[in-house]
Amino acid sequence: MPLIDNHMPSADIQALDAAHHMHPFTDGAALNALGARVITRADGVMLTDSEGNEYLDGMAGLWCVNIGYGRKELAQVAAAQMEQLPYYNTFFQTTHPPVVALAAKLAELAPGDLNHVFFANSGSEANDTNIRMVRHYWAAQGKPEKKVIISRKNAYHGSTLGASSLGGMSGMHAQGGMVPDITHIDQPYWYGEGGDMDAEEFGLHRARLLEAEIARLGEENVAAFIAEPVQGAGAVIIPPASYWPEIQRICDAHDILLIADEVICGFGRTGNWFGSQTFGIQPDIMTTAKGLSSGYIPIAASIVSDKVAEGINHGGDFNHGYTYSGHPVACAVALENLRIMQEENIVGHVADVAAPYLREKWLKLADHPLVGEARCVGLMGALELTPNKATRAKFEDGGAAGLICRTHCFDGGLVMRATGDTMIIAPPLVITPAEIDPLIERATDALDKTYADLKAQGKI
Ligand code: PXG
């Protein structure tokens, strides 16, 4: 069987990439001058590039390869499903076994009365679905004016126009504009924005901004609040314990739907099946994607409460859907992924083995002279790089230190992401203590080298 593999010299692949492939979230001219790393294969938690270099993948791809690379069962299920029924839609009074089985499985796994599933192909699409769903829900209740969605600055909810408007990344809003009736409040980022406030006090303060925003807009105009249990792309912002209970109280008190964007937190990342369980959130809708199929195939799902689903059903047609909503091959692969997750107790492995082991070692990195804070929950963690630990100061040329560190990580065989000057990890959930040891060693080595570089540049 022909595979597109390492069949050309790396430089030739890079030249074709530069000539024809437009990369996401990338300065194309800068990348083309450098040339992209060509990743050709992967197994377990390890990646291999076209030059034969190996990297420990501290990012699980892009927060998604939860069961690790190389699980042949998923490939076999995909092939079998393609042979039996490669495609059919679910629009016109039809359905098919994989989509039904996956919807029922998600209803079983999701907390509370989240029993109904609308499928999409990406987290962005699922969040676009959510915008239309919550607005349609309130219109079907006779409240069409209840349509504003409140989100947070520095949130990431995707890249379609709707999802990027929900997100709080100003650089994205500046390119292509925003859909109307979406507003943003400040995030619960204690390290970066807490100042002299105690973390719990700060968490309450930031949660109460939601109540103030609802009052400003008028409760009768607000449809929903959307938030990630832990902001992922925003740099693993773990809210103080006081934050989520207060958000829940405010949503309940003001009849505002709560959307938990679980695209990163879902399927075991925080040590429970869903981040909502880790933080005691009872959402009306959960957005899921990534770990749903461990990234082996694109699929996403909005998991919806009885109340919202019944409300929608009373509204006549929901004029929404994608050609590939509930694609049979994607559903079959996601089901197989969830079967493996359950049979191998991968969430239990995170909670009882991998996360406690990582936590002990990761938090110690805060002793490094370059690190202002080390934080983690489950298998997601962040390190704040700073020129001054005592004052939590930021580097003047924000982002440069992070890029130096990221390069040292790559050179040392570790994929660790930089968001500005915050280093981030979210390894595959199957990572073992024996694999966490080299992750920590390589991260420490990269921090040492970054520190030396910054000293030499006079930035510390
Ligand atoms: N919600 C959340 C919380 C996400 O993290 C999306 C929605 C959108 O999902 P799709 O499948 O449309 O990409 C995401 C995606 C990064 C990075 O740099 C993070 C994401 C995507 C791309 C880059 O950390 N998260």
PDB file of N, CA, C and O in Angstrom, residues 73-109:
ATOM      1  N   GLU A  73      -5.744  -0.920  16.554  1.00  0.00           N
ATOM      2  CA  GLU A  73      -7.191  -1.215  16.620  1.00  0.00           C
ATOM      3  C   GLU A  73      -7.996  -0.116  15.936  1.00  0.00           C
ATOM      4  O   GLU A  73      -9.005  -0.373  15.279  1.00  0.00           O
ATOM      5  N   LEU A  74      -7.562   1.125  16.084  1.00  0.00           N
ATOM      6  CA  LEU A  74      -8.330   2.233  15.515  1.00  0.00           C
ATOM      7  C   LEU A  74      -8.263   2.203  13.989  1.00  0.00           C
ATOM      8  O   LEU A  74      -9.261   2.463  13.307  1.00  0.00           O
ATOM      9  N   ALA A  75      -7.090   1.854  13.468  1.00  0.00           N
ATOM     10  CA  ALA A  75      -6.928   1.749  12.018  1.00  0.00           C
ATOM     11  C   ALA A  75      -7.796   0.609  11.475  1.00  0.00           C
ATOM     12  O   ALA A  75      -8.445   0.735  10.429  1.00  0.00           O
ATOM     13  N   GLN A  76      -7.815  -0.493  12.231  1.00  0.00           N
ATOM     14  CA  GLN A  76      -8.594  -1.653  11.762  1.00  0.00           C
ATOM     15  C   GLN A  76     -10.096  -1.354  11.754  1.00  0.00           C
ATOM     16  O   GLN A  76     -10.810  -1.714  10.820  1.00  0.00           O
ATOM     17  N   VAL A  77     -10.545  -0.683  12.807  1.00  0.00           N
ATOM     18  CA  VAL A  77     -11.972  -0.327  12.874  1.00  0.00           C
ATOM     19  C   VAL A  77     -12.324   0.627  11.728  1.00  0.00           C
ATOM     20  O   VAL A  77     -13.383   0.486  11.099  1.00  0.00           O
ATOM     21  N   ALA A  78     -11.444   1.585  11.445  1.00  0.00           N
ATOM     22  CA  ALA A  78     -11.712   2.540  10.362  1.00  0.00           C
ATOM     23  C   ALA A  78     -11.827   1.793   9.032  1.00  0.00           C
ATOM     24  O   ALA A  78     -12.745   2.040   8.244  1.00  0.00           O
ATOM     25  N   ALA A  79     -10.904   0.855   8.791  1.00  0.00           N
ATOM     26  CA  ALA A  79     -10.926   0.110   7.523  1.00  0.00           C
ATOM     27  C   ALA A  79     -12.202  -0.718   7.413  1.00  0.00           C
ATOM     28  O   ALA A  79     -12.864  -0.726   6.371  1.00  0.00           O
ATOM     29  N   ALA A  80     -12.570  -1.375   8.515  1.00  0.00           N
ATOM     30  CA  ALA A  80     -13.764  -2.226   8.482  1.00  0.00           C
ATOM     31  C   ALA A  80     -15.018  -1.379   8.239  1.00  0.00           C
ATOM     32  O   ALA A  80     -15.900  -1.753   7.452  1.00  0.00           O
ATOM     33  N   GLN A  81     -15.101  -0.234   8.903  1.00  0.00           N
ATOM     34  CA  GLN A  81     -16.276   0.621   8.727  1.00  0.00           C
ATOM     35  C   GLN A  81     -16.330   1.182   7.305  1.00  0.00           C
ATOM     36  O   GLN A  81     -17.399   1.269   6.700  1.00  0.00           O
ATOM     37  N   MET A  82     -15.165   1.520   6.756  1.00  0.00           N
ATOM     38  CA  MET A  82     -15.143   2.029   5.370  1.00  0.00           C
ATOM     39  C   MET A  82     -15.642   0.980   4.394  1.00  0.00           C
ATOM     40  O   MET A  82     -16.306   1.298   3.409  1.00  0.00           O
ATOM     41  N   GLU A  83     -15.314  -0.275   4.688  1.00  0.00           N
ATOM     42  CA  GLU A  83     -15.786  -1.331   3.787  1.00  0.00           C
ATOM     43  C   GLU A  83     -17.288  -1.530   3.916  1.00  0.00           C
ATOM     44  O   GLU A  83     -17.983  -1.733   2.930  1.00  0.00           O
ATOM     45  N   GLN A  84     -17.809  -1.460   5.154  1.00  0.00           N
ATOM     46  CA  GLN A  84     -19.242  -1.749   5.340  1.00  0.00           C
ATOM     47  C   GLN A  84     -20.132  -0.565   4.966  1.00  0.00           C
ATOM     48  O   GLN A  84     -21.114  -0.722   4.256  1.00  0.00           O
ATOM     49  N   LEU A  85     -19.823   0.614   5.472  1.00  0.00           N
ATOM     50  CA  LEU A  85     -20.633   1.818   5.184  1.00  0.00           C
ATOM     51  C   LEU A  85     -19.710   3.024   5.344  1.00  0.00           C
ATOM     52  O   LEU A  85     -19.543   3.536   6.437  1.00  0.00           O
ATOM     53  N   PRO A  86     -19.074   3.455   4.238  1.00  0.00           N
ATOM     54  CA  PRO A  86     -18.097   4.535   4.375  1.00  0.00           C
ATOM     55  C   PRO A  86     -18.739   5.867   4.697  1.00  0.00           C
ATOM     56  O   PRO A  86     -18.133   6.720   5.335  1.00  0.00           O
ATOM     57  N   TYR A  87     -19.963   6.073   4.210  1.00  0.00           N
ATOM     58  CA  TYR A  87     -20.629   7.346   4.467  1.00  0.00           C
ATOM     59  C   TYR A  87     -22.116   7.153   4.396  1.00  0.00           C
ATOM     60  O   TYR A  87     -22.613   6.435   3.537  1.00  0.00           O
ATOM     61  N   TYR A  88     -22.824   7.755   5.297  1.00  0.00           N
ATOM     62  CA  TYR A  88     -24.213   8.100   5.051  1.00  0.00           C
ATOM     63  C   TYR A  88     -24.583   9.244   5.973  1.00  0.00           C
ATOM     64  O   TYR A  88     -23.972   9.437   7.035  1.00  0.00           O
ATOM     65  N   ASN A  89     -25.577  10.040   5.541  1.00  0.00           N
ATOM     66  CA  ASN A  89     -25.943  11.208   6.364  1.00  0.00           C
ATOM     67  C   ASN A  89     -27.060  10.839   7.343  1.00  0.00           C
ATOM     68  O   ASN A  89     -27.648   9.764   7.268  1.00  0.00           O
ATOM     69  N   THR A  90     -27.332  11.771   8.239  1.00  0.00           N
ATOM     70  CA  THR A  90     -28.402  11.552   9.223  1.00  0.00           C
ATOM     71  C   THR A  90     -29.421  12.692   9.139  1.00  0.00           C
ATOM     72  O   THR A  90     -30.058  13.040  10.130  1.00  0.00           O
ATOM     73  N   PHE A  91     -29.552  13.280   7.965  1.00  0.00           N
ATOM     74  CA  PHE A  91     -30.434  14.449   7.809  1.00  0.00           C
ATOM     75  C   PHE A  91     -31.908  14.072   7.623  1.00  0.00           C
ATOM     76  O   PHE A  91     -32.774  14.648   8.246  1.00  0.00           O
ATOM     77  N   PHE A  92     -32.186  13.162   6.700  1.00  0.00           N
ATOM     78  CA  PHE A  92     -33.560  13.007   6.192  1.00  0.00           C
ATOM     79  C   PHE A  92     -34.168  11.704   6.681  1.00  0.00           C
ATOM     80  O   PHE A  92     -34.352  10.776   5.920  1.00  0.00           O
ATOM     81  N   GLN A  93     -34.456  11.661   7.962  1.00  0.00           N
ATOM     82  CA  GLN A  93     -35.098  10.488   8.569  1.00  0.00           C
ATOM     83  C   GLN A  93     -34.268   9.215   8.400  1.00  0.00           C
ATOM     84  O   GLN A  93     -34.801   8.141   8.136  1.00  0.00           O
ATOM     85  N   THR A  94     -32.935   9.385   8.504  1.00  0.00           N
ATOM     86  CA  THR A  94     -32.077   8.196   8.482  1.00  0.00           C
ATOM     87  C   THR A  94     -31.101   8.279   9.642  1.00  0.00           C
ATOM     88  O   THR A  94     -30.844   9.347  10.187  1.00  0.00           O
ATOM     89  N   THR A  95     -30.550   7.130   9.993  1.00  0.00           N
ATOM     90  CA  THR A  95     -29.482   7.086  10.980  1.00  0.00           C
ATOM     91  C   THR A  95     -28.614   5.876  10.645  1.00  0.00           C
ATOM     92  O   THR A  95     -28.835   5.202   9.641  1.00  0.00           O
ATOM     93  N   HIS A  96     -27.573   5.611  11.437  1.00  0.00           N
ATOM     94  CA  HIS A  96     -26.772   4.404  11.201  1.00  0.00           C
ATOM     95  C   HIS A  96     -26.177   3.943  12.527  1.00  0.00           C
ATOM     96  O   HIS A  96     -26.077   4.744  13.476  1.00  0.00           O
ATOM     97  N   PRO A  97     -25.813   2.661  12.608  1.00  0.00           N
ATOM     98  CA  PRO A  97     -25.396   2.129  13.919  1.00  0.00           C
ATOM     99  C   PRO A  97     -24.230   2.860  14.579  1.00  0.00           C
ATOM    100  O   PRO A  97     -24.303   3.143  15.785  1.00  0.00           O
ATOM    101  N   PRO A  98     -23.134   3.231  13.884  1.00  0.00           N
ATOM    102  CA  PRO A  98     -22.035   3.862  14.628  1.00  0.00           C
ATOM    103  C   PRO A  98     -22.430   5.174  15.301  1.00  0.00           C
ATOM    104  O   PRO A  98     -22.010   5.458  16.433  1.00  0.00           O
ATOM    105  N   VAL A  99     -23.258   5.986  14.637  1.00  0.00           N
ATOM    106  CA  VAL A  99     -23.606   7.274  15.236  1.00  0.00           C
ATOM    107  C   VAL A  99     -24.514   7.076  16.451  1.00  0.00           C
ATOM    108  O   VAL A  99     -24.372   7.769  17.467  1.00  0.00           O
ATOM    109  N   VAL A 100     -25.397   6.093  16.361  1.00  0.00           N
ATOM    110  CA  VAL A 100     -26.286   5.818  17.499  1.00  0.00           C
ATOM    111  C   VAL A 100     -25.469   5.292  18.677  1.00  0.00           C
ATOM    112  O   VAL A 100     -25.631   5.733  19.819  1.00  0.00           O
ATOM    113  N   ALA A 101     -24.575   4.366  18.379  1.00  0.00           N
ATOM    114  CA  ALA A 101     -23.774   3.770  19.462  1.00  0.00           C
ATOM    115  C   ALA A 101     -22.896   4.824  20.138  1.00  0.00           C
ATOM    116  O   ALA A 101     -22.769   4.844  21.369  1.00  0.00           O
ATOM    117  N   LEU A 102     -22.327   5.727  19.343  1.00  0.00           N
ATOM    118  CA  LEU A 102     -21.451   6.739  19.945  1.00  0.00           C
ATOM    119  C   LEU A 102     -22.261   7.755  20.754  1.00  0.00           C
ATOM    120  O   LEU A 102     -21.849   8.152  21.853  1.00  0.00           O
ATOM    121  N   ALA A 103     -23.422   8.149  20.233  1.00  0.00           N
ATOM    122  CA  ALA A 103     -24.251   9.097  20.991  1.00  0.00           C
ATOM    123  C   ALA A 103     -24.651   8.480  22.335  1.00  0.00           C
ATOM    124  O   ALA A 103     -24.579   9.138  23.386  1.00  0.00           O
ATOM    125  N   ALA A 104     -25.035   7.204  22.305  1.00  0.00           N
ATOM    126  CA  ALA A 104     -25.442   6.542  23.555  1.00  0.00           C
ATOM    127  C   ALA A 104     -24.254   6.422  24.508  1.00  0.00           C
ATOM    128  O   ALA A 104     -24.388   6.622  25.730  1.00  0.00           O
ATOM    129  N   LYS A 105     -23.080   6.138  23.977  1.00  0.00           N
ATOM    130  CA  LYS A 105     -21.879   6.014  24.828  1.00  0.00           C
ATOM    131  C   LYS A 105     -21.540   7.360  25.467  1.00  0.00           C
ATOM    132  O   LYS A 105     -21.206   7.437  26.658  1.00  0.00           O
ATOM    133  N   LEU A 106     -21.666   8.426  24.692  1.00  0.00           N
ATOM    134  CA  LEU A 106     -21.354   9.753  25.255  1.00  0.00           C
ATOM    135  C   LEU A 106     -22.373  10.142  26.325  1.00  0.00           C
ATOM    136  O   LEU A 106     -22.017  10.729  27.353  1.00  0.00           O
ATOM    137  N   ALA A 107     -23.634   9.787  26.097  1.00  0.00           N
ATOM    138  CA  ALA A 107     -24.655  10.075  27.112  1.00  0.00           C
ATOM    139  C   ALA A 107     -24.338   9.318  28.400  1.00  0.00           C
ATOM    140  O   ALA A 107     -24.541   9.836  29.507  1.00  0.00           O
ATOM    141  N   GLU A 108     -23.824   8.110  28.263  1.00  0.00           N
ATOM    142  CA  GLU A 108     -23.458   7.308  29.442  1.00  0.00           C
ATOM    143  C   GLU A 108     -22.261   7.932  30.182  1.00  0.00           C
ATOM    144  O   GLU A 108     -22.250   8.011  31.411  1.00  0.00           O
ATOM    145  N   LEU A 109     -21.274   8.411  29.434  1.00  0.00           N
ATOM    146  CA  LEU A 109     -20.054   8.932  30.065  1.00  0.00           C
ATOM    147  C   LEU A 109     -20.233  10.345  30.621  1.00  0.00           C
ATOM    148  O   LEU A 109     -19.617  10.702  31.625  1.00  0.00           O
TER     149      LEU A 109
END
